[in-house]
C-alpha positions as a printed Julia matrix, in Angstrom:
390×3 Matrix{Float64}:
  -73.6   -55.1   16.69
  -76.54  -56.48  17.3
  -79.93  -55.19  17.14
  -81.39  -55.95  20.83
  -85.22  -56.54  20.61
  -85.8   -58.39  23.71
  -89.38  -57.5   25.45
  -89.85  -54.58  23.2
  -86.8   -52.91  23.54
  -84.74  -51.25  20.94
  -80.97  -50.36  21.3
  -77.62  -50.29  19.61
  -76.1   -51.26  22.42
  -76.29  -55.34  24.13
  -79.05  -55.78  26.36
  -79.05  -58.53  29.37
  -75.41  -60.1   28.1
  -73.53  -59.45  31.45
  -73.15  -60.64  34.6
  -74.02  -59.73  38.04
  -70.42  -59.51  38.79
  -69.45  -57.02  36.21
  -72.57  -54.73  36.87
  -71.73  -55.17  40.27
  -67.54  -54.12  39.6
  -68.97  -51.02  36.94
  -70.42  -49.4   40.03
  -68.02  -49.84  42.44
  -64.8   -48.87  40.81
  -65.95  -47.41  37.16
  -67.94  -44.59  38.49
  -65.2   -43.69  41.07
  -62.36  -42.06  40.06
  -59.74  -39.39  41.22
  -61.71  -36.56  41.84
  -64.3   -38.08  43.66
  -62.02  -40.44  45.48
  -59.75  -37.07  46.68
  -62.84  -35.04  47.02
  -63.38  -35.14  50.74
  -61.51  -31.64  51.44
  -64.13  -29.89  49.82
  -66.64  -31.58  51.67
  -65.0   -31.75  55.13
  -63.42  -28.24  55.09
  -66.94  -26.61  55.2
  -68.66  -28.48  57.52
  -66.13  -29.86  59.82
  -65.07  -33.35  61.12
  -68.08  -34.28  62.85
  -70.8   -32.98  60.74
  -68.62  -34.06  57.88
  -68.12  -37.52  58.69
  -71.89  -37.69  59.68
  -73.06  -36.04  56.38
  -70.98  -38.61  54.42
  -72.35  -41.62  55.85
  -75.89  -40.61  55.91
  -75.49  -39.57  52.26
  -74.04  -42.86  51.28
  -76.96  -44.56  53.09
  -79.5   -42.92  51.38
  -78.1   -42.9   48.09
  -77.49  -46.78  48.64
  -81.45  -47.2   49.91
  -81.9   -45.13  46.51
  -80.61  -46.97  44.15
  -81.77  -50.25  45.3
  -85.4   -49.2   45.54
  -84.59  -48.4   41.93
  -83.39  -51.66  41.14
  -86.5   -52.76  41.98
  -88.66  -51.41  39.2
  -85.98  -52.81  36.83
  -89.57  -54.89  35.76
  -93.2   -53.83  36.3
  -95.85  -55.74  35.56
  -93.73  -57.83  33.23
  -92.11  -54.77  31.38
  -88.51  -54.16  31.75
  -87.12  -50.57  31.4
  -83.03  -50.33  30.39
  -83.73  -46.29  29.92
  -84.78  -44.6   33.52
  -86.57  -41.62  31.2
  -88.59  -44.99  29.74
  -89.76  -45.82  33.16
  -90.71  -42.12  34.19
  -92.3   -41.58  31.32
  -94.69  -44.89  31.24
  -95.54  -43.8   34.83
  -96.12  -40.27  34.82
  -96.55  -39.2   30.98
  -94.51  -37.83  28.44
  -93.48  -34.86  30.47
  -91.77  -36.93  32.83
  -90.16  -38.84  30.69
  -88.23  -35.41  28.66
  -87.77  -33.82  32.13
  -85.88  -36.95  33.19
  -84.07  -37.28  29.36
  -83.04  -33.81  29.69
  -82.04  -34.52  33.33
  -79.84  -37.14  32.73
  -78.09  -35.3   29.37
  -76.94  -31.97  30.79
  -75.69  -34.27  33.78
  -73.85  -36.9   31.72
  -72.36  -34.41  29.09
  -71.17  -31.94  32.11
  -70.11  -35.03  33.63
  -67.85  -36.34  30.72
  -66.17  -32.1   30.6
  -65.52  -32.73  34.0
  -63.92  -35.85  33.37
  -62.1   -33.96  31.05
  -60.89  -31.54  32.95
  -59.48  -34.1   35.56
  -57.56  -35.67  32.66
  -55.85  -31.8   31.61
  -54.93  -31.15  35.31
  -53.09  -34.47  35.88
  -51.43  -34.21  32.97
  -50.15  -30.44  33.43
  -49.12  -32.05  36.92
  -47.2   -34.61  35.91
  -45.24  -32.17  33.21
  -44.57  -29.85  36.08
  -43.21  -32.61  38.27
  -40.45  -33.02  35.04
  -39.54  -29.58  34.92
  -41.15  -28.83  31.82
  -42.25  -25.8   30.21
  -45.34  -23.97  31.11
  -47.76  -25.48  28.76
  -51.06  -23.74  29.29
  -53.9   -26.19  31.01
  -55.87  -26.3   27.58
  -53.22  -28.38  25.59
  -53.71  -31.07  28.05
  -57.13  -30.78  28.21
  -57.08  -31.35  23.93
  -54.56  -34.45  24.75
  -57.42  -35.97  27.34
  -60.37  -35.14  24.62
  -58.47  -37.13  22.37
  -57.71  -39.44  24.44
  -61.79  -40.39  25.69
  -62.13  -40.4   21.92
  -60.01  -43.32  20.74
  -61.33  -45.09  23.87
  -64.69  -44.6   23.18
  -63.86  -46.4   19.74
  -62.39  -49.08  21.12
  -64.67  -49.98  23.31
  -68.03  -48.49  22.29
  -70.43  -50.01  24.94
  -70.8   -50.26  28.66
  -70.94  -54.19  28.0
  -67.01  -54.07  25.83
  -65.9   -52.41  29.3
  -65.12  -55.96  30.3
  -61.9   -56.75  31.48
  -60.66  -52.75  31.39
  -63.25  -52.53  34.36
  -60.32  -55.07  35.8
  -57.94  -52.32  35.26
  -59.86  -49.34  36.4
  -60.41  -51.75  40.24
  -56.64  -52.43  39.98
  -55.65  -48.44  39.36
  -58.32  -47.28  41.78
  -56.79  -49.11  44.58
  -53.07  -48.56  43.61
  -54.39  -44.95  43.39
  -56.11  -44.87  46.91
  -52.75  -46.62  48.69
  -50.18  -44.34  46.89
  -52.26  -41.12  48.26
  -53.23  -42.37  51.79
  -48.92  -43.43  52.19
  -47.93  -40.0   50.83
  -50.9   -37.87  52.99
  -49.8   -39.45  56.1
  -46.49  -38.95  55.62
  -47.05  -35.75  54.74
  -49.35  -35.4   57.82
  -46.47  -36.61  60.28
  -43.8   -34.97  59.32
  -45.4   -31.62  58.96
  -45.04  -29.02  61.74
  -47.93  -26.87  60.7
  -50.23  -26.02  63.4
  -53.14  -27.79  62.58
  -56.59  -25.7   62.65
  -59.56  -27.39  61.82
  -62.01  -23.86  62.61
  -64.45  -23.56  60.46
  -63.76  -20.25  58.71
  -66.49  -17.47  57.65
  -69.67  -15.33  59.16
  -72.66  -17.5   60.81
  -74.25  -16.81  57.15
  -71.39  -18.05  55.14
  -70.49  -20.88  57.02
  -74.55  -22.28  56.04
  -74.17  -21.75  52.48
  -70.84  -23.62  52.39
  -72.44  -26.16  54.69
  -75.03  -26.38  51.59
  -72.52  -26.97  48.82
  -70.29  -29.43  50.98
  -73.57  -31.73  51.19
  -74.64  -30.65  47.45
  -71.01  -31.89  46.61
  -71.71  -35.41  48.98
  -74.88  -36.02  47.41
  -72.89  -35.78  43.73
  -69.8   -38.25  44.61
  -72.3   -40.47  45.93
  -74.72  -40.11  42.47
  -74.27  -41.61  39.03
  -74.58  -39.4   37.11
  -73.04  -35.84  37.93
  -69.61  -34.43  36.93
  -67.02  -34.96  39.31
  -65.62  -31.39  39.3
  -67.54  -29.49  42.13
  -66.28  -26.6   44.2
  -67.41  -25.3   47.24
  -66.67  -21.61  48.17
  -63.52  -22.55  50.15
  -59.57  -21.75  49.28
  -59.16  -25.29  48.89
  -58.16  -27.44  45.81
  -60.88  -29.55  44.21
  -58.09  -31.86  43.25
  -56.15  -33.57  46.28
  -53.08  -34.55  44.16
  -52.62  -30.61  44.29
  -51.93  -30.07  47.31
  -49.5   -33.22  48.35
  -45.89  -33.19  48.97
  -43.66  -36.07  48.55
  -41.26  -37.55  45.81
  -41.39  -36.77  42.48
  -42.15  -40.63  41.51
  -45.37  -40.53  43.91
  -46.92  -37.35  42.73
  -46.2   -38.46  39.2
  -47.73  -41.78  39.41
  -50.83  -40.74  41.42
  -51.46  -38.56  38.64
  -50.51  -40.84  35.89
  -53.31  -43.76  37.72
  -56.1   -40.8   37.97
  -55.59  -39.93  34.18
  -55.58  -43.72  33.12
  -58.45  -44.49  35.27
  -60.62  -41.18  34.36
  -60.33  -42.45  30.85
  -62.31  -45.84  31.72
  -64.18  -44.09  34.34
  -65.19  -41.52  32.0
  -66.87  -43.63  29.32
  -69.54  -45.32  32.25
  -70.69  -42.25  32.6
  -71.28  -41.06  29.14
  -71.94  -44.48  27.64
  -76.18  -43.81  27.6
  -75.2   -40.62  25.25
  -73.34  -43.18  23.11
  -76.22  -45.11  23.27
  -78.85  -42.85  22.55
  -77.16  -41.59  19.74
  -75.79  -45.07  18.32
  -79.42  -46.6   18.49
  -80.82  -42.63  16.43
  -78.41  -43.18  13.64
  -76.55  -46.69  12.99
  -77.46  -49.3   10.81
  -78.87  -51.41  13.37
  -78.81  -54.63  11.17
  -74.81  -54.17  10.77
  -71.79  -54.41  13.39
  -70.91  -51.5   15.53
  -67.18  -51.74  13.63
  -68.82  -52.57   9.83
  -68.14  -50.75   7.06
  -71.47  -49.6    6.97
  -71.39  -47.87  10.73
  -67.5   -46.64  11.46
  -67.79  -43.7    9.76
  -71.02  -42.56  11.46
  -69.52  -44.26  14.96
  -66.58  -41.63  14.27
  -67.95  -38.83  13.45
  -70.49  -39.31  16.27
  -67.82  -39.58  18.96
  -65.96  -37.12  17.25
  -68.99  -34.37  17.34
  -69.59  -35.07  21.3
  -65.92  -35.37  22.37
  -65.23  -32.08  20.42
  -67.97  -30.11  21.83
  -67.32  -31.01  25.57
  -63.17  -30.57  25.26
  -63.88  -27.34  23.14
  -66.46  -26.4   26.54
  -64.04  -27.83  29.07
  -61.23  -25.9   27.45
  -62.83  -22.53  27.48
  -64.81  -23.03  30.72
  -62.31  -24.6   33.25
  -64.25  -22.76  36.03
  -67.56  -24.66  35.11
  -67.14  -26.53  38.27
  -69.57  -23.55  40.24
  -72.02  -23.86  36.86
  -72.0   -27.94  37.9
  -72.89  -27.37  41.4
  -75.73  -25.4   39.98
  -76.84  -28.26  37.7
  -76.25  -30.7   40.56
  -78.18  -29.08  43.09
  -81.17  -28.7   40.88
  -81.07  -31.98  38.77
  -79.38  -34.48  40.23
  -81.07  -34.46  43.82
  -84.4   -35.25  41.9
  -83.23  -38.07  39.9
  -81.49  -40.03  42.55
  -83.92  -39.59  45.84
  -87.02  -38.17  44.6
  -87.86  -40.28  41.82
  -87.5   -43.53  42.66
  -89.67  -42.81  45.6
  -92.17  -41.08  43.31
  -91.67  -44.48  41.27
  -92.56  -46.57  44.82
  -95.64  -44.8   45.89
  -97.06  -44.96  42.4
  -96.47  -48.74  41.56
  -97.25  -49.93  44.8
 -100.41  -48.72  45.56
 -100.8   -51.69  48.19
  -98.0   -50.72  50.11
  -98.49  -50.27  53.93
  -99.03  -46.31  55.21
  -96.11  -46.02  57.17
  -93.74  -47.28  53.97
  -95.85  -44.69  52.08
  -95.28  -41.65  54.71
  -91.37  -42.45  54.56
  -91.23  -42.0   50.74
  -93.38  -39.19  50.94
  -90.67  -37.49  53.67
  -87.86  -38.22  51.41
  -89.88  -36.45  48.67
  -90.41  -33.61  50.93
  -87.1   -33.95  52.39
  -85.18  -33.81  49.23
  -87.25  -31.28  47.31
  -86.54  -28.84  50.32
  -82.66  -29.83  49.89
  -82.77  -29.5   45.81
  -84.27  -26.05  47.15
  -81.81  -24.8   49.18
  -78.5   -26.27  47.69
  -79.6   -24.6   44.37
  -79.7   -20.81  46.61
  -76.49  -21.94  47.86
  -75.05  -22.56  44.13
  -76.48  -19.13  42.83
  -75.12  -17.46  45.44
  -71.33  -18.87  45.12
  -71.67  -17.97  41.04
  -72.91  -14.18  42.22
  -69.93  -14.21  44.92
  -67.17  -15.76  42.1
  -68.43  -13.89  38.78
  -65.51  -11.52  38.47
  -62.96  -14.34  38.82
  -64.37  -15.68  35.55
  -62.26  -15.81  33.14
  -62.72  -17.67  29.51
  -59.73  -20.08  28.64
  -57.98  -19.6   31.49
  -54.95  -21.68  32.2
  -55.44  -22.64  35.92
């Protein structure tokens, strides 16, 4: 390891070491994964094909515009922020900058349970596929934590992610042609009546319409758990609900746990961070003598918490919607435009009036998304149950 003091900055972690093309490959294929890539029932069963393919793109759009406007402020005025609570926090104060630290830590941590999760279910799909005994969710879920722990030894940065990033493009694309061959077929040879009505009350059919797009604005967000639920009969996990050979359904779920456990570790890498830079021995490798046993039991401590929290709470998915609705909406549209209107001051009126609409716009929808979240945990409550094996 080495200690990274370049323009100020402190970290455990390498600072300004890769390239364009690997940042570039991190966000297009680490961050997506099987849920999120087989999430589009949930999304287009409450709102329908037309709204739903509408919502989508505009999502995507904004959540593009987003992120490159925060790109932008990578340097102000000759400062460079790696931490986004860094950059709130020199432009707005020190309660910005804890608001957006605690932010991004319930989000990331939920986010890594998720990730969790998704590991448990493909593996207790796969052992079905075989035939095998009824092994209750959790034991899988323990196999997964274990799994993101090694891993996260391994290869303890975002930078190490190197040529596994490789990997994760190669298994999210095997993954995406396997499931698009084995839906069609499924969709061809099926002699269902299909019946695309939206189901529900005038009332019902809004607040579902709220978590669909609370769910879009998450799979198109770095930094939220991919294990949302919308109040719909659905599956939040395509694989699921598939038919097909044995060999397909087993392999599709054999590429989403691989992937999740790459995908996983992008998303939960700034916790490594954080803590790595709080308590190693900066001056010594990551892999020294001095730091592996604090590296272990570091990982150890976080991947133990969120498998023994994934294990227990396997309905945490409404909980994340919650989280989602209220935190996540914030840090990816609102900020950065709050960022915008503060730094440039010179900007013309009309480009301040749009970031001042997305403000509104997107403190309304944190608003109402978070109603719609309470309302599906008050609806679901009694289906709570603590360790259960679903």
């Amino acid at each position: 390891m080495e200690i990274e003091h370049k323009g100020g900055l402190v970290s455990a972690h390498t600072i300004d070491r890769d390239s364009w093309k690997q940042v570039g490959l991190l966000l297009v294929t680490g961050y997506s994964c099987g849920y999120i890539l087989s999430f589009s029932n949930l999304m287009l069963a409450p709102l329908g094909w037309t709204w739903g393919i509408i919502s989508l793109i505009l999502v995507a759009l904004f959540a593009a515009y987003s992120s490159w406007l925060l790109a932008g402020f990578h340097f102000i005025n000759g400062q460079r922020f790696i931490r986004f609570r860094d950059l709130m926090g020199s432009l707005f104060g020190k309660e910005m900058f804890y608001l957006t630290w605690v932010s991004q830590i319930l989000i990331l941590l939920i986010t890594n349970m998720g990730f969790i999760l998704l590991g448990g279910k493909a593996l207790k799909e796969i052992n079905a596929e075989f035939g095998g005994s009824s092994i209750r969710l959790q034991y899988f879920i323990i196999i997964t934590g274990v799994s993101y722990f090694l891993f996260s030894i391994f290869v303890p940065t975002i930078s190490s992610m190197g040529k596994w990033l490789i990997i994760s493009s190669v298994l999210t694309f095997t993954y995406i042609a396997i499931l698009l061959a084995v839906v069609i077929k499924d969709g061809l040879n099926s002699d269902r009546v299909k019946d695309y009505e939206i189901r529900g009350n005038n009332t019902s059919k809004m607040f579902d319409a709220l978590c669909a797009i609370s769910a879009i604005v998450a799979c198109n967000s770095a930094g939220i758990i991919p294990e949302i639920q919308s109040d719909t009969g659905l599956s939040e996990y395509l694989p699921e609900n598939i038919t097909g050979p044995t060999w397909a359904k087993v392999l599709i779920n054999a590429v989403v746990f691989t992937q999740s456990i790459i995908s996983q570790h992008a998303f939960v890498a700034p916790v490594h961070e954080a803590l790595d830079t709080k308590f190693l021995i900066l001056d010594k490798g990551i892999h020294s003598r001095a730091n592996i046993f604090r590296l272990l039991c570091l990982r150890a401590l976080l991947f133990t918490l969120n498998t023994l929290v994934a294990a227990s709470i396997p309905f945490m998915g409404d909980f994340v919607n919650l989280l989602g609705s209220f935190l996540l909406i914030p840090l990816t549209f609102v900020f950065p435009s709050m960022i915008f209107i503060k730094v440039r001051r010179e900007a013309a009126k009309i480009e301040k009036i749009w970031h001042w609409a997305i403000i509104v716009l997107f403190s309304v929808l944190t608003v109402v998304t978070t109603i719609a979240a309470v309302r599906l945990i008050v609806n679901n409550i009694s289906e709570y149950h603590l360790f259960a094996d679903t």
